[in-house]
Short mmCIF file of C-alpha atoms and ligand atoms in Angstrom, two decimals:
data_model
loop_
_atom_site.label_atom_id
_atom_site.label_comp_id
_atom_site.label_asym_id
_atom_site.label_seq_id
_atom_site.Cartn_x
_atom_site.Cartn_y
_atom_site.Cartn_z
CA UNK A 179 -16.59 100.89 -131.49
CA UNK A 180 -12.71 102.34 -133.32
CA UNK A 181 -9.72 100.09 -133.61
CA UNK A 182 -7.84 102.16 -131.99
CA UNK A 183 -9.87 101.76 -128.54
CA UNK A 184 -8.64 98.04 -128.49
CA UNK A 185 -5.63 97.41 -126.24
CA UNK A 186 -2.58 96.30 -127.87
CA UNK A 187 -1.91 93.08 -127.90
CA UNK A 188 1.50 92.34 -126.27
CA UNK A 189 3.47 89.57 -127.90
CA UNK A 190 4.06 86.15 -126.48
CA UNK A 191 7.49 86.50 -125.73
CA UNK A 192 6.92 89.24 -123.89
CA UNK A 193 4.15 87.93 -121.85
CA UNK A 194 5.74 86.63 -118.28
CA UNK A 195 3.28 83.63 -118.52
CA UNK A 196 5.41 82.83 -121.77
CA UNK A 197 8.70 82.32 -119.88
CA UNK A 198 7.43 80.21 -116.55
CA UNK A 199 6.44 77.70 -119.89
CA UNK A 200 9.62 77.73 -121.21
CA UNK A 201 11.53 78.13 -117.44
CA UNK A 202 9.49 74.34 -117.19
CA UNK A 203 10.01 73.06 -119.74
CA UNK A 204 13.92 73.55 -120.11
CA UNK A 205 13.78 72.00 -116.34
CA UNK A 206 11.93 68.86 -117.40
CA UNK A 207 14.29 68.61 -119.92
CA UNK A 208 17.16 68.46 -118.11
CA UNK A 209 15.47 66.45 -115.67
CA UNK A 210 14.59 63.81 -118.04
CA UNK A 211 18.00 64.08 -119.51
CA UNK A 212 19.79 63.12 -116.67
CA UNK A 213 17.42 60.27 -115.51
CA UNK A 214 18.98 59.94 -119.32
CA UNK A 215 22.41 59.53 -117.96
CA UNK A 216 22.81 58.87 -114.73
CA UNK A 217 20.24 55.84 -115.04
CA UNK A 218 22.67 53.31 -116.22
CA UNK A 219 25.83 54.23 -113.99
CA UNK A 220 23.18 54.74 -110.98
CA UNK A 221 21.89 50.97 -112.40
CA UNK A 222 25.49 49.44 -113.28
CA UNK A 223 26.14 50.61 -109.64
CA UNK A 224 23.29 48.92 -107.85
CA UNK A 225 24.15 45.40 -110.00
CA UNK A 226 28.17 45.68 -109.04
CA UNK A 227 27.34 46.12 -104.60
CA UNK A 228 24.87 42.86 -105.47
CA UNK A 229 27.45 40.09 -104.63
CA UNK A 230 28.97 38.82 -107.36
CA UNK A 231 29.31 33.96 -107.22
CA UNK A 232 33.28 34.83 -108.04
CA UNK A 233 33.67 37.74 -105.09
CA UNK A 234 31.12 34.92 -102.46
CA UNK A 235 33.37 31.53 -103.94
CA UNK A 236 36.52 34.06 -102.91
CA UNK A 237 35.73 34.68 -99.17
CA UNK A 238 33.93 31.47 -98.08
CA UNK A 239 37.55 29.93 -99.43
CA UNK A 240 39.83 32.26 -96.92
CA UNK A 241 41.60 29.06 -95.30
CA UNK A 242 39.15 28.01 -93.00
CA UNK A 243 41.67 27.05 -89.57
CA UNK A 244 40.31 23.97 -88.55
CA UNK A 245 40.92 22.84 -85.02
CA UNK A 246 42.22 18.75 -85.82
CA UNK A 247 43.29 17.02 -83.26
CA UNK A 248 46.62 15.51 -83.37
CA UNK A 249 46.90 12.21 -81.26
CA UNK A 250 50.20 12.53 -78.94
CA UNK A 251 52.55 10.44 -80.89
CA UNK A 252 53.35 7.73 -78.11
CA UNK A 253 56.80 7.38 -78.65
CA UNK A 254 59.46 4.98 -76.64
CA UNK A 255 61.23 6.72 -73.92
CA UNK A 256 64.30 6.10 -73.98
CA UNK A 257 65.39 7.95 -71.49
CA UNK A 258 62.94 5.89 -68.69
CA UNK A 259 65.56 4.07 -67.30
CA UNK A 260 69.26 4.11 -66.87
CA UNK A 261 72.35 2.79 -69.29
CA UNK A 262 74.77 3.65 -66.44
CA UNK A 263 73.23 2.63 -62.93
CA UNK A 264 73.98 -1.33 -62.40
CA UNK A 265 70.94 -1.68 -60.55
CA UNK A 266 68.86 -0.11 -63.92
CA UNK A 267 67.35 -3.23 -65.45
CA UNK A 268 68.33 -1.39 -68.79
CA UNK A 269 71.91 -1.04 -67.94
CA UNK A 270 74.44 -1.83 -70.22
CA UNK A 271 78.13 -3.29 -69.80
CA UNK A 272 80.39 -3.67 -73.10
CA UNK A 273 84.12 -3.31 -73.08
CA UNK A 274 83.94 0.32 -73.14
CA UNK A 275 81.62 0.51 -70.56
CA UNK A 276 82.51 -1.60 -67.16
CA UNK A 277 80.22 -1.56 -64.44
CA UNK A 278 80.44 1.46 -62.73
CA UNK A 279 81.40 0.11 -59.07
CA UNK A 280 83.61 -2.71 -60.08
CA UNK A 281 82.67 -4.69 -57.02
CA UNK A 282 79.26 -4.01 -58.00
CA UNK A 283 76.72 -7.00 -56.34
CA UNK A 284 72.58 -6.87 -57.37
CA UNK A 285 70.24 -7.32 -54.89
CA UNK A 286 68.01 -8.23 -54.79
CA UNK A 287 69.59 -12.38 -55.87
CA UNK A 288 66.97 -15.36 -56.11
CA UNK A 289 67.10 -19.04 -56.86
CA UNK A 290 65.78 -19.95 -60.22
CA UNK A 291 63.67 -23.17 -59.61
CA UNK A 292 64.76 -24.15 -62.87
CA UNK A 293 67.11 -26.97 -63.69
CA UNK A 294 70.47 -25.42 -63.79
CA UNK A 295 74.34 -26.88 -63.82
CA UNK A 296 75.75 -24.65 -61.44
CA UNK A 297 73.66 -22.44 -59.90
CA UNK A 298 70.25 -20.13 -60.55
CA UNK A 299 71.12 -17.41 -58.75
CA UNK A 300 70.09 -14.07 -60.82
CA UNK A 301 68.19 -10.10 -59.45
CA UNK A 302 64.23 -11.84 -58.50
CA UNK A 303 63.26 -9.29 -61.72
CA UNK A 304 64.82 -12.03 -64.20
CA UNK A 305 64.69 -15.40 -61.87
CA UNK A 306 61.13 -14.54 -62.11
CA UNK A 307 60.85 -14.41 -66.26
CA UNK A 308 62.98 -17.01 -67.06
CA UNK A 309 61.17 -19.41 -64.44
CA UNK A 310 57.88 -18.48 -66.33
CA UNK A 311 59.53 -18.42 -70.01
CA UNK A 312 61.26 -22.44 -69.21
CA UNK A 313 57.50 -23.32 -68.55
CA UNK A 314 56.64 -21.97 -71.53
CA UNK A 315 58.93 -23.78 -73.19
CA UNK A 316 57.68 -27.00 -71.77
CA UNK A 317 54.22 -25.78 -71.66
CA UNK A 318 54.72 -25.54 -76.20
CA UNK A 319 57.51 -28.28 -76.76
CA UNK A 320 57.19 -30.41 -74.24
CA UNK A 321 61.08 -29.72 -73.68
CA UNK A 322 63.07 -28.79 -70.92
CA UNK A 323 65.85 -25.69 -70.97
CA UNK A 324 68.45 -26.07 -68.13
CA UNK A 325 70.50 -22.61 -67.22
CA UNK A 326 74.08 -23.12 -67.76
CA UNK A 327 75.43 -19.41 -66.38
CA UNK A 328 73.89 -16.85 -64.62
CA UNK A 329 75.38 -14.32 -62.18
CA UNK A 330 78.85 -13.87 -60.96
CA UNK A 331 79.93 -12.27 -59.05
CA UNK A 332 83.48 -10.28 -59.51
CA UNK A 333 85.44 -12.52 -57.20
CA UNK A 334 83.65 -14.96 -59.35
CA UNK A 335 84.46 -13.73 -63.78
CA UNK A 336 88.51 -12.50 -61.86
CA UNK A 337 89.00 -16.32 -61.00
CA UNK A 338 87.43 -17.10 -65.22
CA UNK A 339 89.61 -14.37 -66.68
CA UNK A 340 92.45 -15.90 -67.55
CA UNK A 341 93.78 -13.30 -70.37
CA UNK A 342 92.21 -14.24 -73.27
CA UNK A 343 89.38 -10.96 -74.02
CA UNK A 344 88.17 -13.36 -77.14
CA UNK A 345 87.40 -16.41 -74.75
CA UNK A 346 86.21 -14.09 -71.03
CA UNK A 347 85.29 -10.35 -70.14
CA UNK A 348 87.07 -9.63 -67.53
CA UNK A 349 86.19 -8.61 -64.06
CA UNK A 350 84.13 -6.06 -63.97
CA UNK A 351 83.25 -5.76 -67.81
CA UNK A 352 81.15 -8.65 -67.66
CA UNK A 353 76.89 -8.59 -68.21
CA UNK A 354 76.52 -12.21 -65.71
CA UNK A 355 77.62 -9.77 -62.57
CA UNK A 356 74.88 -7.14 -63.18
CA UNK A 357 72.47 -10.94 -62.42
CA UNK A 358 70.62 -9.67 -65.71
CA UNK A 359 72.21 -12.35 -67.95
CA UNK A 360 71.89 -16.00 -68.12
CA UNK A 361 73.31 -18.70 -70.17
CA UNK A 362 71.16 -21.00 -71.36
CA UNK A 363 71.17 -24.50 -72.90
CA UNK A 364 69.16 -27.91 -73.06
CA UNK A 365 68.51 -29.91 -70.78
CA UNK A 366 70.20 -32.92 -72.58
CA UNK A 367 73.85 -30.42 -72.73
CA UNK A 368 74.08 -30.83 -75.82
CA UNK A 369 75.50 -28.04 -77.48
CA UNK A 370 75.68 -26.30 -73.78
CA UNK A 371 77.60 -22.98 -74.40
CA UNK A 372 78.22 -23.90 -78.45
CA UNK A 373 77.45 -22.13 -81.45
CA UNK A 374 75.11 -24.92 -82.31
CA UNK A 375 73.08 -24.15 -79.89
CA UNK A 376 71.39 -22.71 -82.53
CA UNK A 377 70.02 -24.99 -84.18
CA UNK A 378 68.50 -27.20 -81.50
CA UNK A 379 64.96 -26.72 -80.76
CA UNK A 380 65.70 -24.48 -77.10
CA UNK A 381 67.81 -22.45 -79.49
CA UNK A 382 65.67 -21.76 -81.97
CA UNK A 383 62.26 -20.97 -79.76
CA UNK A 384 64.63 -19.40 -77.51
CA UNK A 385 65.35 -16.71 -80.78
CA UNK A 386 61.86 -16.76 -81.71
CA UNK A 387 60.20 -16.16 -77.98
CA UNK A 388 62.51 -14.74 -75.58
CA UNK A 389 61.60 -11.25 -75.96
CA UNK A 390 58.02 -12.15 -74.71
CA UNK A 391 59.25 -12.40 -71.54
CA UNK A 392 61.67 -9.33 -71.09
CA UNK A 393 65.36 -11.45 -73.05
CA UNK A 394 67.38 -9.77 -75.63
CA UNK A 395 69.83 -12.40 -77.79
CA UNK A 396 72.64 -10.05 -76.39
CA UNK A 397 75.47 -11.36 -78.74
CA UNK A 398 73.53 -12.29 -82.22
CA UNK A 399 75.37 -13.52 -85.07
CA UNK A 400 77.10 -10.80 -87.37
CA UNK A 401 77.31 -7.22 -84.57
CA UNK A 402 81.29 -8.68 -83.46
CA UNK A 403 82.00 -4.65 -84.36
CA UNK A 404 79.08 -3.45 -81.75
CA UNK A 405 78.81 -6.03 -79.18
CA UNK A 406 82.75 -7.52 -78.81
CA UNK A 407 82.13 -10.67 -79.20
CA UNK A 408 80.89 -13.11 -81.63
CA UNK A 409 77.23 -14.77 -81.89
CA UNK A 410 76.11 -17.04 -78.42
CA UNK A 411 73.07 -18.15 -78.73
CA UNK A 412 72.60 -18.83 -75.09
CA UNK A 413 73.12 -16.63 -74.26
CA UNK A 414 70.14 -13.95 -73.46
CA UNK A 415 69.59 -10.75 -70.87
CA UNK A 416 67.16 -9.34 -69.00
CA UNK A 417 66.03 -6.14 -69.79
CA UNK A 418 61.97 -5.96 -68.92
CA UNK A 419 59.55 -6.46 -71.37
CA UNK A 420 58.73 -3.32 -72.47
CA UNK A 421 62.32 -2.57 -74.09
CA UNK A 422 62.99 -6.04 -75.63
CA UNK A 423 59.53 -5.22 -76.86
CA UNK A 424 60.49 -2.46 -78.38
CA UNK A 425 63.28 -3.84 -80.06
CA UNK A 426 61.32 -6.35 -80.94
CA UNK A 427 59.11 -3.97 -82.82
CA UNK A 428 61.93 -2.12 -84.56
CA UNK A 429 64.23 -4.98 -85.68
CA UNK A 430 66.91 -3.80 -83.44
CA UNK A 431 69.78 -5.86 -82.95
CA UNK A 432 71.51 -4.68 -80.13
CA UNK A 433 71.30 -2.46 -77.19
CA UNK A 434 74.16 -0.43 -78.38
CA UNK A 435 72.57 0.02 -81.17
CA UNK A 436 69.04 1.21 -79.68
CA UNK A 437 70.77 3.81 -77.17
CA UNK A 438 73.12 4.94 -80.25
CA UNK A 439 75.99 3.51 -77.69
CA UNK A 440 79.53 4.03 -79.79
CA UNK A 441 80.29 0.23 -81.13
CA UNK A 442 82.78 -1.64 -78.34
CA UNK A 443 84.41 -4.35 -80.59
CA UNK A 444 88.06 -4.21 -78.19
CA UNK A 445 88.91 -2.44 -74.53
CA UNK A 446 90.02 0.80 -75.13
CA UNK A 447 93.43 -0.43 -73.92
CA UNK A 448 93.08 -2.27 -76.91
CA UNK A 449 93.18 0.39 -79.93
ZN1 ZN B 6 76.66 -15.52 -71.02
#
């Protein structure tokens, strides 16, 4: 057998199988390299998609409108009744505000069944409240009060008015013409329609309790520049318990202050 008869040996780099092997190695290397490079990135991306605590916090920290029911403030309605209409329990009469009709006569009128010096005629609502107030005073103290002056007509006021504006209201400008004002004194007549009534038991009781019956002290001490009248501890004005209670609770001294009216210290023609 001759050596030359042997088939020539193909060099390994020229064998197809070698190139398949080389190609396979290259492909595997490329895949491994790709995983090595992309792996961490892919991992970090996955971590980032997980909601971080701060992201969760900021999301829940977004202000959520919570419907908290706000109670409607129940304010006092100062327009509930007229302060201009003489028939209104809130009518305000002063030296700037005469009665709309100078000859106005209130209705209905009735006589309060209490002790009185001259008369006990008032607007019926006021007469009823005053009667209850007098009874409460007697029940609490054993004392007794009496009426000095109540409703006065335009003609009566005209007779009383002698031209001295510091003593008597002009006709058509008197709160007594509304039938809602009462001059109140002690049954003894002591200090009747005088400043010293403020120091008597009845005067002090009225100052403390009249509001509970719908009355207000119309001309308090120190407010002549607002009301136009010196201190009259005997002159009470019926306005109803709604208003008297509100003025008491807010510590408002005068009707002018409560309704924001201009002070009326003098008649307009007095400058
Ligand atoms: Zn009076």
